[in-house]
Amino acid sequence: MSEIVGAPTGAIPTSIPEPPRSLWSDAWSTLRHNRAAMTAAVVLGILVVLVLFGPSLSHYRFDKPNWDDIAVPPSLTGGHLFGTDSLGRDLYTRTLMGGRMSLLVGIVSTLVSLIIGIAWGATAGFLGGRVDRVMMRIVDILYALPFMFLVILLMVLFGRNIVLIFVAIGAINWLDMARIVRGQTLGLKQREFIEAARVSGVRPARIILRHIVPNLLGVVVIYVTLTIPQVILVESFLSFLGLGVQEPMTSWGVMVSDGALDMENAPWMLVFPAVFLAITLFCFNYLGDGLRDALDPRDRSGR
Amino acid sequence: MRGPKRVPRWLVLPLASLLVAAGCSRPGDDPTLPVPRTVQVGGASGEELAALQVLRKGNGTEPESLDPHRAEGVTSSNVLRDLFEGLVTEAPDGKLIPGAAESWTVSADGRVYTFRLQPNGRWSNGDPVVAEDFAFGLRRSADPATLSEYSAILYPIDNADAVVNGKLPPDRLGVRAIDLHTLEIRLHSPTPYLLGLLTHSSTYPVHRPSLQKFGDRFARPGNLVSNGAYRLNAWVVQSYIQLLRNPYYWENGKTTINEVWYYPVENAESELNRYRANEFDMTETVPNRQIPWLRRNLPRELHIAPYLGSYVYGFNTSQPPFKDNIPLRKALAMALDRDILVGKITGAGEIAAYGWVPPVTGYRNQQPVWAGWTQEQRNAEARRLYAEAGYSAEKPLRVQLLHNTEINHRRLAVAMAAMWRDVLGVETEILNQEWQVFLQTRRTRIDTQVFRYGWIGDYNDPFTFAEILDSKHGLNDMAYNNPRYDQLLLQASREADPAVRMATLEEAERIMLDDMPILPIYYYVSKQMVKPWVQGFEGNIMDHHHSRHFRILKH
Amino acid sequence: MLRLIIRRLLESIPTLLILIAVTFFMMRMAPGGPFDSEKRLAPEIEANLRAAYHLDEPLYQQFGRYLWNLAQGDFGPSFQYRDRSVTELIAGGFPVSLKLGGFAMLIAVLGGVTLGSLAALRQNKPADYGTMAVAMTGISVPNFVLAPLLVLVFAVYLGWLPAGGLGEAAFWQGGWKNLVLPVITLALTQVAYIARLTRGSMIEVLRSNYIRTARAQGLSTVTILVRHALKPALVPVVSYLGPATAGLITGSVVIEQIFGLPGLGRYFVQGALNRDYTLVLGIVVFYGALIIAFNFLVDLIYGWLDPRSRE
């Protein structure tokens, strides 16, 4: 069931060839050995734990203003580790709470994008012809729609349901995924093993699922790590317009856009959420890299 | 296998970002970073004029139109004020002075004004300005076919109401050109603030031949003929508006500035940056968060002055929980520490407000008695009233606070909610909406409970504020309905004696404050940056400025 | 070839129609109308306004009227800018956005492909890490943070570049200075994406058989790169160009706002906030047509780059 294509590396084997393994256990082993990716995964894990449990362990409430402590710089001894924001709220607690929202946005919306995008793009690319053209035309239409209006309308019709916001953002981002996937599928379609599967009468759906999708995963995974920051930033733009998280909840996007206003006077208001945001994105990046290396079906040589 | 030890790959990026972050420090603290240098202004005598008399101003959102009868909004008015001149105009300190009219008389009953125009008044193409131009302008402004959104401001004029609503033709409007230089305006009832009204762009004259020749396009550069100190030379939408001196202006000899450039900038921080980079000589506003820094580093350039506006929150008195519930409304109003709100939250020098009408000359600013108490006393009374309204710790009030999307409003709302929670235990849900949606929600008076309600006066008279709370007024989103209040307002509008009229309005406000349909927060201030080489600028209550009063010193 | 073009043209008409219809009706359903202002309108005036703009007609009639005018090239009057038509606003704003977006795209593609290829060739070496670090910064720093930062440094403190606006000078006589910061800010995000995409796909391509064959034949790295590896590696980059354009369009909204550039992005935001139906609709239709045309171009390039995908 492995999809080794083409001739092996050509090197003289110096050891007894290992028995064929499944794609996924192979991937896991490669991933395990990728230090950067594993570190990223660990850091992400720590981050998740922090945002989930950190706020409850902090002295301060994230939503309690303090008039005497407005815009206090960070200090290790003074009580506010990261300082306070423009309303005197503890920045450390707020950054962690904001993390909850941002991570939630990242995960849920991207998942939505992923599922719809892959399904759409692979189907369109594989089936080709008329179906492909129609499906891609629909993608074109959706691209040119005024995004903000779509979301405003959704907010009005269905109320300010947070989960709905996530789905809305995700449903708008799947377009990129679909295009890339379709592009890759078009190329993959011509390959021999696909031909072989078709000739042997395997149903299209099965071909898509078992042969095309795993081969797409490399590019898709990279694209996912590019979507997550996009999604988080879109959410911040929406919050900025008043369509996202409502006070007192916050997200890194909101904190960064607010903090940017105080860049010169109180840089900590920008720096801390921005650094957390950056670290999160870096980690997704390295994890994505590692996953790509691990899942690339042609690379059997390991690193 | 693994190469020699080096900085682990995963550490490179976090390190890099930390280094970047560490680089951001305050320019005021670090002597090596450039602080705005003090510029030698005015040459040796301190009074020398610059060779190039060009003024560059930031101007908020793009004006929708430079047709004086179709423009609305502060930013259009700013430009129009330089292009046109009404019968009355303003001195730098805001005082009303003769404009296109050199003098006027008022009849004994206060209902007929006769204006004598400047004999030398001229349009920017040389044509003389005559009384008929003003009469024509006012009729056009009131004509519903002009689609002017501001024509309601003309209501004091006789028949204006009927004309605007299409019941009478425009020529029945109470204006008449008696001769070439005499204009008569008949009012429906005595209106002490008429002169202030006549500085508004809705009352400006228009050049009839241009209008006939160019139709809808008459307000474009090359077509627009104006009677003010400047004429329109260029207008690139979203980019700039360029005005050049009008050599035919009757007082042209006193105008120093030759060219005025208006730049639309929606983003206050961007405007400040461009000002600091010396691309602008003046800004339209100042971002609140930068004010402490500006006070420390550019104190002479920061101009803050009282502005005729009132920032309040309104209660929807037609729905629970605030319907027929004065104690609850008062409790919420008292539980706010306004000194903290204006001192620490907004911080631009706004004035804590306990009433509705901001300080206006000749009007005694009204305040409820608890304005003079300490905050502890107010909190105690608030708790008592809260309990009286039937709420407690076990049964707290759950209220929705609505405001339009803007960071300053958001911060204030959060602060208010926190104060209510601390003092009374109220649970507040803060909801923000985009401006257009917000206006509509407010207007329908169904879903709102407490909502932001600001008002900037159209003219320097308490009536522009008082009339909003009239039960029949279209903007009364509070659904305030007090027949006694309405009656006092009607009485005031018919009163010819100014002192009696003011007293009546004061009494009306007292009655209204007893009912507390609004929650006063602060009175506005105008804030702008003005370069030290721009002379002649004075902050005034209407925030109206005429470029012809300025001059640019050598720098 | 000609048949392909004609076929695409015919196919795009229903697309555009659906686009217009969806946007039109969606906008009308959103609350708040173009004449909502804080100052109350006299009912007569409001009625007149609505009549003048045909807002009192049934929706389907308004829609039909709009389509009819559109077919004649008339986008209608702007609701917000009273004396101006949408056509002239778009005609004024588009060249600005085009310059901004065009330069940004150019820099993004050139920069991104170069950086990405470099990183792929030197995979896991310092050049790779460094390049990807720069790329990641481009992705994770939002442009509404980067822009003011750049303005502060280069315009306010150093005074090297203007802080905003398009300037009054002609392009080649100094007007280009006004575009430097906006273009860089806009391009940075896209450079990052393109660099990552190029690197990822280049790595895959470099491992493939025909590259190994070429290497075994002794061809130099540069030859391999340019002649054999670049074209197939660019496939995902090319398919990203569609979203990249969309990204530039969205990104330009913030950039144009912060730098005060009179482009379509800025019109779009103001129009949406003020419910300027015709302006927003006009921009959407315009961009829609543009994107469809652009995607067609992209598909053509696909065919050239990767013959295997030609249908």
mmCIF file of C-alpha atoms in Angstrom, chain B residues 16-294:
data_model
loop_
_atom_site.group_PDB
_atom_site.id
_atom_site.type_symbol
_atom_site.label_atom_id
_atom_site.label_comp_id
_atom_site.label_asym_id
_atom_site.label_seq_id
_atom_site.Cartn_x
_atom_site.Cartn_y
_atom_site.Cartn_z
ATOM 1 C CA ALA B 16 15.298 37.876 16.768
ATOM 2 C CA SER B 17 11.863 39.015 17.784
ATOM 3 C CA LEU B 18 12.991 39.777 21.334
ATOM 4 C CA LEU B 19 15.762 41.925 19.995
ATOM 5 C CA VAL B 20 13.307 43.818 17.853
ATOM 6 C CA ALA B 21 10.980 44.277 20.783
ATOM 7 C CA ALA B 22 13.741 45.530 23.035
ATOM 8 C CA GLY B 23 14.528 48.229 20.535
ATOM 9 C CA CYS B 24 11.214 49.995 21.061
ATOM 10 C CA SER B 25 11.637 52.585 23.763
ATOM 11 C CA ARG B 26 10.190 55.978 24.357
ATOM 12 C CA PRO B 27 11.921 58.788 22.509
ATOM 13 C CA GLY B 28 11.336 61.118 25.405
ATOM 14 C CA ASP B 29 13.423 58.919 27.665
ATOM 15 C CA ASP B 30 16.383 58.117 25.506
ATOM 16 C CA PRO B 31 18.520 61.176 24.761
ATOM 17 C CA THR B 32 20.045 59.568 21.707
ATOM 18 C CA LEU B 33 16.697 59.121 19.947
ATOM 19 C CA PRO B 34 15.459 62.173 18.094
ATOM 20 C CA VAL B 35 12.964 64.285 19.992
ATOM 21 C CA PRO B 36 11.204 66.932 17.913
ATOM 22 C CA ARG B 37 13.661 69.787 17.800
ATOM 23 C CA THR B 38 12.548 73.228 18.759
ATOM 24 C CA VAL B 39 12.369 75.183 15.541
ATOM 25 C CA GLN B 40 13.472 78.773 15.383
ATOM 26 C CA VAL B 41 10.240 80.491 14.456
ATOM 27 C CA GLY B 42 9.636 83.986 13.213
ATOM 28 C CA GLY B 43 13.167 85.036 12.354
ATOM 29 C CA ALA B 44 15.028 87.655 14.339
ATOM 30 C CA SER B 45 12.028 89.723 15.355
ATOM 31 C CA GLY B 46 9.910 86.660 15.971
ATOM 32 C CA GLU B 47 7.299 88.133 13.685
ATOM 33 C CA GLU B 48 8.739 87.699 10.203
ATOM 34 C CA LEU B 49 6.406 86.068 7.764
ATOM 35 C CA ALA B 50 7.417 83.084 5.701
ATOM 36 C CA ALA B 51 7.911 83.641 2.010
ATOM 37 C CA LEU B 52 5.577 80.798 1.190
ATOM 38 C CA GLN B 53 2.170 81.340 2.765
ATOM 39 C CA VAL B 54 0.815 77.836 2.318
ATOM 40 C CA LEU B 55 -1.245 76.112 4.988
ATOM 41 C CA ARG B 56 -1.635 72.323 5.110
ATOM 42 C CA LYS B 57 -4.364 70.846 7.268
ATOM 43 C CA GLY B 58 -5.430 67.309 8.096
ATOM 44 C CA ASN B 59 -9.169 67.066 7.734
ATOM 45 C CA GLY B 60 -10.734 63.797 8.871
ATOM 46 C CA THR B 61 -13.008 61.984 6.453
ATOM 47 C CA GLU B 62 -13.364 63.038 2.838
ATOM 48 C CA PRO B 63 -16.050 65.697 2.289
ATOM 49 C CA GLU B 64 -18.991 64.205 0.414
ATOM 50 C CA SER B 65 -19.656 67.378 -1.467
ATOM 51 C CA LEU B 66 -18.652 71.020 -1.624
ATOM 52 C CA ASP B 67 -22.133 72.096 -2.554
ATOM 53 C CA PRO B 68 -22.948 74.113 0.578
ATOM 54 C CA HIS B 69 -26.523 72.922 0.616
ATOM 55 C CA ARG B 70 -25.706 69.265 0.202
ATOM 56 C CA ALA B 71 -22.654 68.930 2.320
ATOM 57 C CA GLU B 72 -22.991 67.554 5.787
ATOM 58 C CA GLY B 73 -20.466 66.817 8.414
ATOM 59 C CA VAL B 74 -17.711 68.715 10.091
ATOM 60 C CA THR B 75 -15.078 68.025 7.442
ATOM 61 C CA SER B 76 -17.080 69.523 4.589
ATOM 62 C CA SER B 77 -17.973 72.530 6.737
ATOM 63 C CA ASN B 78 -14.299 73.147 7.424
ATOM 64 C CA VAL B 79 -13.541 73.524 3.745
ATOM 65 C CA LEU B 80 -16.733 75.418 2.975
ATOM 66 C CA ARG B 81 -15.942 77.921 5.700
ATOM 67 C CA ASP B 82 -12.884 78.985 3.715
ATOM 68 C CA LEU B 83 -14.681 78.982 0.389
ATOM 69 C CA PHE B 84 -17.861 80.796 1.284
ATOM 70 C CA GLU B 85 -19.009 83.490 3.628
ATOM 71 C CA GLY B 86 -22.412 83.709 5.215
ATOM 72 C CA LEU B 87 -24.170 86.864 6.268
ATOM 73 C CA VAL B 88 -22.494 86.485 9.633
ATOM 74 C CA THR B 89 -19.055 85.117 10.293
ATOM 75 C CA GLU B 90 -16.809 84.413 13.266
ATOM 76 C CA ALA B 91 -13.729 86.000 14.744
ATOM 77 C CA PRO B 92 -10.866 83.698 15.748
ATOM 78 C CA ASP B 93 -12.240 83.463 19.270
ATOM 79 C CA GLY B 94 -15.638 82.414 17.958
ATOM 80 C CA LYS B 95 -17.409 85.698 18.462
ATOM 81 C CA LEU B 96 -20.006 86.521 15.820
ATOM 82 C CA ILE B 97 -19.001 89.398 13.589
ATOM 83 C CA PRO B 98 -20.356 90.824 10.355
ATOM 84 C CA GLY B 99 -19.531 88.704 7.336
ATOM 85 C CA ALA B 100 -21.092 89.244 3.950
ATOM 86 C CA ALA B 101 -23.536 91.534 5.729
ATOM 87 C CA GLU B 102 -21.962 94.660 7.146
ATOM 88 C CA SER B 103 -24.811 95.389 9.545
ATOM 89 C CA TRP B 104 -28.314 94.340 10.486
ATOM 90 C CA THR B 105 -31.322 95.463 12.410
ATOM 91 C CA VAL B 106 -33.882 93.442 14.297
ATOM 92 C CA SER B 107 -37.526 94.344 14.644
ATOM 93 C CA ALA B 108 -38.993 94.941 18.081
ATOM 94 C CA ASP B 109 -40.787 91.626 18.190
ATOM 95 C CA GLY B 110 -37.612 89.840 17.182
ATOM 96 C CA ARG B 111 -39.155 88.325 14.110
ATOM 97 C CA VAL B 112 -37.805 90.395 11.242
ATOM 98 C CA TYR B 113 -34.126 90.778 10.515
ATOM 99 C CA THR B 114 -32.935 93.227 7.908
ATOM 100 C CA PHE B 115 -29.397 92.782 6.636
ATOM 101 C CA ARG B 116 -27.345 95.359 4.839
ATOM 102 C CA LEU B 117 -24.755 93.631 2.628
ATOM 103 C CA GLN B 118 -21.161 94.658 2.122
ATOM 104 C CA PRO B 119 -21.181 96.902 -0.932
ATOM 105 C CA ASN B 120 -17.870 95.457 -2.111
ATOM 106 C CA GLY B 121 -18.802 91.831 -1.784
ATOM 107 C CA ARG B 122 -17.699 89.834 -4.841
ATOM 108 C CA TRP B 123 -17.727 86.305 -6.089
ATOM 109 C CA SER B 124 -14.476 84.632 -7.051
ATOM 110 C CA ASN B 125 -15.124 85.386 -10.708
ATOM 111 C CA GLY B 126 -15.572 89.100 -10.051
ATOM 112 C CA ASP B 127 -19.384 89.211 -10.080
ATOM 113 C CA PRO B 128 -20.847 91.347 -7.298
ATOM 114 C CA VAL B 129 -22.565 89.596 -4.417
ATOM 115 C CA VAL B 130 -26.154 90.791 -4.141
ATOM 116 C CA ALA B 131 -28.993 90.169 -1.703
ATOM 117 C CA GLU B 132 -30.785 88.011 -4.233
ATOM 118 C CA ASP B 133 -27.874 85.562 -4.106
ATOM 119 C CA PHE B 134 -28.639 84.965 -0.448
ATOM 120 C CA ALA B 135 -32.358 84.782 -0.959
ATOM 121 C CA PHE B 136 -31.855 82.329 -3.789
ATOM 122 C CA GLY B 137 -29.440 80.327 -1.677
ATOM 123 C CA LEU B 138 -31.818 80.013 1.241
ATOM 124 C CA ARG B 139 -34.676 79.026 -0.999
ATOM 125 C CA ARG B 140 -32.575 76.435 -2.705
ATOM 126 C CA SER B 141 -31.427 75.092 0.634
ATOM 127 C CA ALA B 142 -34.981 74.665 1.836
ATOM 128 C CA ASP B 143 -36.224 73.235 -1.438
ATOM 129 C CA PRO B 144 -36.773 69.500 -0.980
ATOM 130 C CA ALA B 145 -35.598 68.960 -4.548
ATOM 131 C CA THR B 146 -32.092 69.958 -3.476
ATOM 132 C CA LEU B 147 -32.025 66.899 -1.223
ATOM 133 C CA SER B 148 -30.277 68.834 1.494
ATOM 134 C CA GLU B 149 -30.043 66.713 4.620
ATOM 135 C CA TYR B 150 -29.548 69.709 6.847
ATOM 136 C CA SER B 151 -32.493 71.832 5.832
ATOM 137 C CA ALA B 152 -34.168 71.319 9.189
ATOM 138 C CA ILE B 153 -31.798 73.921 10.512
ATOM 139 C CA LEU B 154 -33.755 76.556 8.605
ATOM 140 C CA TYR B 155 -36.986 75.958 10.520
ATOM 141 C CA PRO B 156 -36.883 79.251 12.407
ATOM 142 C CA ILE B 157 -37.505 80.995 9.097
ATOM 143 C CA ASP B 158 -41.124 81.632 8.302
ATOM 144 C CA ASN B 159 -42.698 78.813 6.265
ATOM 145 C CA ALA B 160 -39.433 76.873 6.234
ATOM 146 C CA ASP B 161 -41.171 73.919 7.816
ATOM 147 C CA ALA B 162 -43.788 73.829 5.078
ATOM 148 C CA VAL B 163 -41.305 74.369 2.269
ATOM 149 C CA VAL B 164 -38.963 71.630 3.450
ATOM 150 C CA ASN B 165 -41.870 69.230 3.680
ATOM 151 C CA GLY B 166 -43.054 70.097 0.214
ATOM 152 C CA LYS B 167 -46.285 71.771 1.286
ATOM 153 C CA LEU B 168 -45.343 75.184 -0.028
ATOM 154 C CA PRO B 169 -43.144 76.191 -2.962
ATOM 155 C CA PRO B 170 -39.695 77.600 -2.081
ATOM 156 C CA ASP B 171 -40.569 81.131 -3.092
ATOM 157 C CA ARG B 172 -42.904 81.296 -0.117
ATOM 158 C CA LEU B 173 -39.953 81.051 2.231
ATOM 159 C CA GLY B 174 -39.700 84.054 4.536
ATOM 160 C CA VAL B 175 -36.713 85.637 2.770
ATOM 161 C CA ARG B 176 -36.790 88.587 0.439
ATOM 162 C CA ALA B 177 -34.245 90.722 -1.343
ATOM 163 C CA ILE B 178 -35.543 94.227 -0.823
ATOM 164 C CA ASP B 179 -32.920 95.758 -3.066
ATOM 165 C CA LEU B 180 -29.483 94.955 -4.389
ATOM 166 C CA HIS B 181 -27.874 95.112 -0.973
ATOM 167 C CA THR B 182 -30.688 94.596 1.483
ATOM 168 C CA LEU B 183 -32.000 91.233 2.584
ATOM 169 C CA GLU B 184 -34.996 90.654 4.813
ATOM 170 C CA ILE B 185 -35.502 87.453 6.765
ATOM 171 C CA ARG B 186 -38.827 86.897 8.495
ATOM 172 C CA LEU B 187 -38.919 84.417 11.332
ATOM 173 C CA HIS B 188 -41.679 82.229 12.527
ATOM 174 C CA SER B 189 -40.938 83.160 16.139
ATOM 175 C CA PRO B 190 -38.138 85.098 17.841
ATOM 176 C CA THR B 191 -34.932 83.151 17.505
ATOM 177 C CA PRO B 192 -32.030 84.601 19.507
ATOM 178 C CA TYR B 193 -29.609 82.164 17.952
ATOM 179 C CA LEU B 194 -30.410 83.150 14.390
ATOM 180 C CA LEU B 195 -27.145 85.009 13.918
ATOM 181 C CA GLY B 196 -25.190 81.903 14.897
ATOM 182 C CA LEU B 197 -27.305 79.901 12.483
ATOM 183 C CA LEU B 198 -26.338 82.214 9.690
ATOM 184 C CA THR B 199 -22.756 81.017 9.868
ATOM 185 C CA HIS B 200 -23.902 77.519 8.915
ATOM 186 C CA SER B 201 -23.177 76.292 5.397
ATOM 187 C CA SER B 202 -26.850 75.622 4.734
ATOM 188 C CA THR B 203 -27.359 79.392 4.650
ATOM 189 C CA TYR B 204 -24.528 80.208 2.264
ATOM 190 C CA PRO B 205 -25.334 81.893 -1.034
ATOM 191 C CA VAL B 206 -24.713 80.174 -4.360
ATOM 192 C CA HIS B 207 -23.740 81.684 -7.679
ATOM 193 C CA ARG B 208 -26.819 81.239 -9.754
ATOM 194 C CA PRO B 209 -25.304 81.441 -13.253
ATOM 195 C CA SER B 210 -22.799 78.680 -12.397
ATOM 196 C CA LEU B 211 -25.541 76.510 -11.020
ATOM 197 C CA GLN B 212 -27.564 76.935 -14.168
ATOM 198 C CA LYS B 213 -24.603 76.326 -16.405
ATOM 199 C CA PHE B 214 -23.079 73.315 -14.670
ATOM 200 C CA GLY B 215 -25.998 71.780 -12.826
ATOM 201 C CA ASP B 216 -24.878 68.966 -10.553
ATOM 202 C CA ARG B 217 -21.260 69.563 -11.385
ATOM 203 C CA PHE B 218 -21.121 73.137 -10.214
ATOM 204 C CA ALA B 219 -19.258 72.254 -7.030
ATOM 205 C CA ARG B 220 -16.149 71.072 -8.851
ATOM 206 C CA PRO B 221 -12.821 72.814 -9.287
ATOM 207 C CA GLY B 222 -12.988 75.091 -12.288
ATOM 208 C CA ASN B 223 -16.756 75.398 -11.943
ATOM 209 C CA LEU B 224 -17.272 76.461 -8.374
ATOM 210 C CA VAL B 225 -17.686 80.166 -7.794
ATOM 211 C CA SER B 226 -17.541 81.168 -4.142
ATOM 212 C CA ASN B 227 -17.783 84.402 -2.183
ATOM 213 C CA GLY B 228 -15.333 83.679 0.593
ATOM 214 C CA ALA B 229 -11.644 84.320 1.065
ATOM 215 C CA TYR B 230 -10.619 81.391 -1.122
ATOM 216 C CA ARG B 231 -11.611 79.639 -4.278
ATOM 217 C CA LEU B 232 -11.495 75.967 -5.192
ATOM 218 C CA ASN B 233 -8.555 75.131 -7.390
ATOM 219 C CA ALA B 234 -8.134 71.375 -7.239
ATOM 220 C CA TRP B 235 -9.883 68.415 -5.688
ATOM 221 C CA VAL B 236 -8.553 64.877 -5.942
ATOM 222 C CA VAL B 237 -10.942 62.658 -4.015
ATOM 223 C CA GLN B 238 -9.336 60.946 -1.028
ATOM 224 C CA SER B 239 -6.129 62.802 -1.740
ATOM 225 C CA TYR B 240 -6.374 66.564 -1.278
ATOM 226 C CA ILE B 241 -8.389 69.712 -1.773
ATOM 227 C CA GLN B 242 -6.477 72.807 -2.807
ATOM 228 C CA LEU B 243 -7.785 76.313 -2.239
ATOM 229 C CA LEU B 244 -6.238 79.473 -3.643
ATOM 230 C CA ARG B 245 -6.739 83.064 -2.605
ATOM 231 C CA ASN B 246 -9.860 84.749 -3.931
ATOM 232 C CA PRO B 247 -8.524 88.164 -4.998
ATOM 233 C CA TYR B 248 -12.068 89.569 -5.245
ATOM 234 C CA TYR B 249 -12.967 88.870 -1.637
ATOM 235 C CA TRP B 250 -14.052 92.120 -0.032
ATOM 236 C CA GLU B 251 -11.527 91.834 2.772
ATOM 237 C CA ASN B 252 -8.812 90.253 0.681
ATOM 238 C CA GLY B 253 -6.292 92.812 1.867
ATOM 239 C CA LYS B 254 -6.303 91.243 5.311
ATOM 240 C CA THR B 255 -5.785 87.662 4.107
ATOM 241 C CA THR B 256 -2.212 86.493 4.518
ATOM 242 C CA ILE B 257 -2.351 82.838 3.569
ATOM 243 C CA ASN B 258 -2.311 82.289 -0.192
ATOM 244 C CA GLU B 259 -2.993 78.579 -0.422
ATOM 245 C CA VAL B 260 -4.788 76.097 1.781
ATOM 246 C CA TRP B 261 -4.489 72.341 1.378
ATOM 247 C CA TYR B 262 -6.958 69.974 3.044
ATOM 248 C CA TYR B 263 -5.946 66.323 3.355
ATOM 249 C CA PRO B 264 -8.475 63.626 4.236
ATOM 250 C CA VAL B 265 -7.125 61.280 6.920
ATOM 251 C CA GLU B 266 -9.513 58.939 8.716
ATOM 252 C CA ASN B 267 -6.908 57.513 11.022
ATOM 253 C CA ALA B 268 -5.927 59.842 13.860
ATOM 254 C CA GLU B 269 -2.582 58.152 14.475
ATOM 255 C CA SER B 270 -1.625 58.489 10.814
ATOM 256 C CA GLU B 271 -2.584 62.137 10.930
ATOM 257 C CA LEU B 272 -0.333 62.693 13.910
ATOM 258 C CA ASN B 273 2.550 60.933 12.196
ATOM 259 C CA ARG B 274 2.208 63.075 9.124
ATOM 260 C CA TYR B 275 2.041 66.154 11.315
ATOM 261 C CA ARG B 276 5.221 65.138 13.098
ATOM 262 C CA ALA B 277 6.873 64.533 9.731
ATOM 263 C CA ASN B 278 5.999 68.156 8.890
ATOM 264 C CA GLU B 279 3.614 67.255 6.119
ATOM 265 C CA PHE B 280 0.750 68.983 7.943
ATOM 266 C CA ASP B 281 0.730 72.317 9.721
ATOM 267 C CA MET B 282 -2.471 71.523 11.598
ATOM 268 C CA THR B 283 -4.427 68.432 12.445
ATOM 269 C CA GLU B 284 -8.136 67.955 12.839
ATOM 270 C CA THR B 285 -7.890 65.855 15.975
ATOM 271 C CA VAL B 286 -5.416 64.149 18.294
ATOM 272 C CA PRO B 287 -5.479 60.489 19.373
ATOM 273 C CA ASN B 288 -6.285 60.393 23.074
ATOM 274 C CA ARG B 289 -3.594 57.898 23.949
ATOM 275 C CA GLN B 290 -0.860 60.206 22.679
ATOM 276 C CA ILE B 291 -1.925 63.196 24.721
ATOM 277 C CA PRO B 292 0.284 62.543 27.755
ATOM 278 C CA TRP B 293 3.326 62.213 25.491
ATOM 279 C CA LEU B 294 2.339 65.320 23.554
#
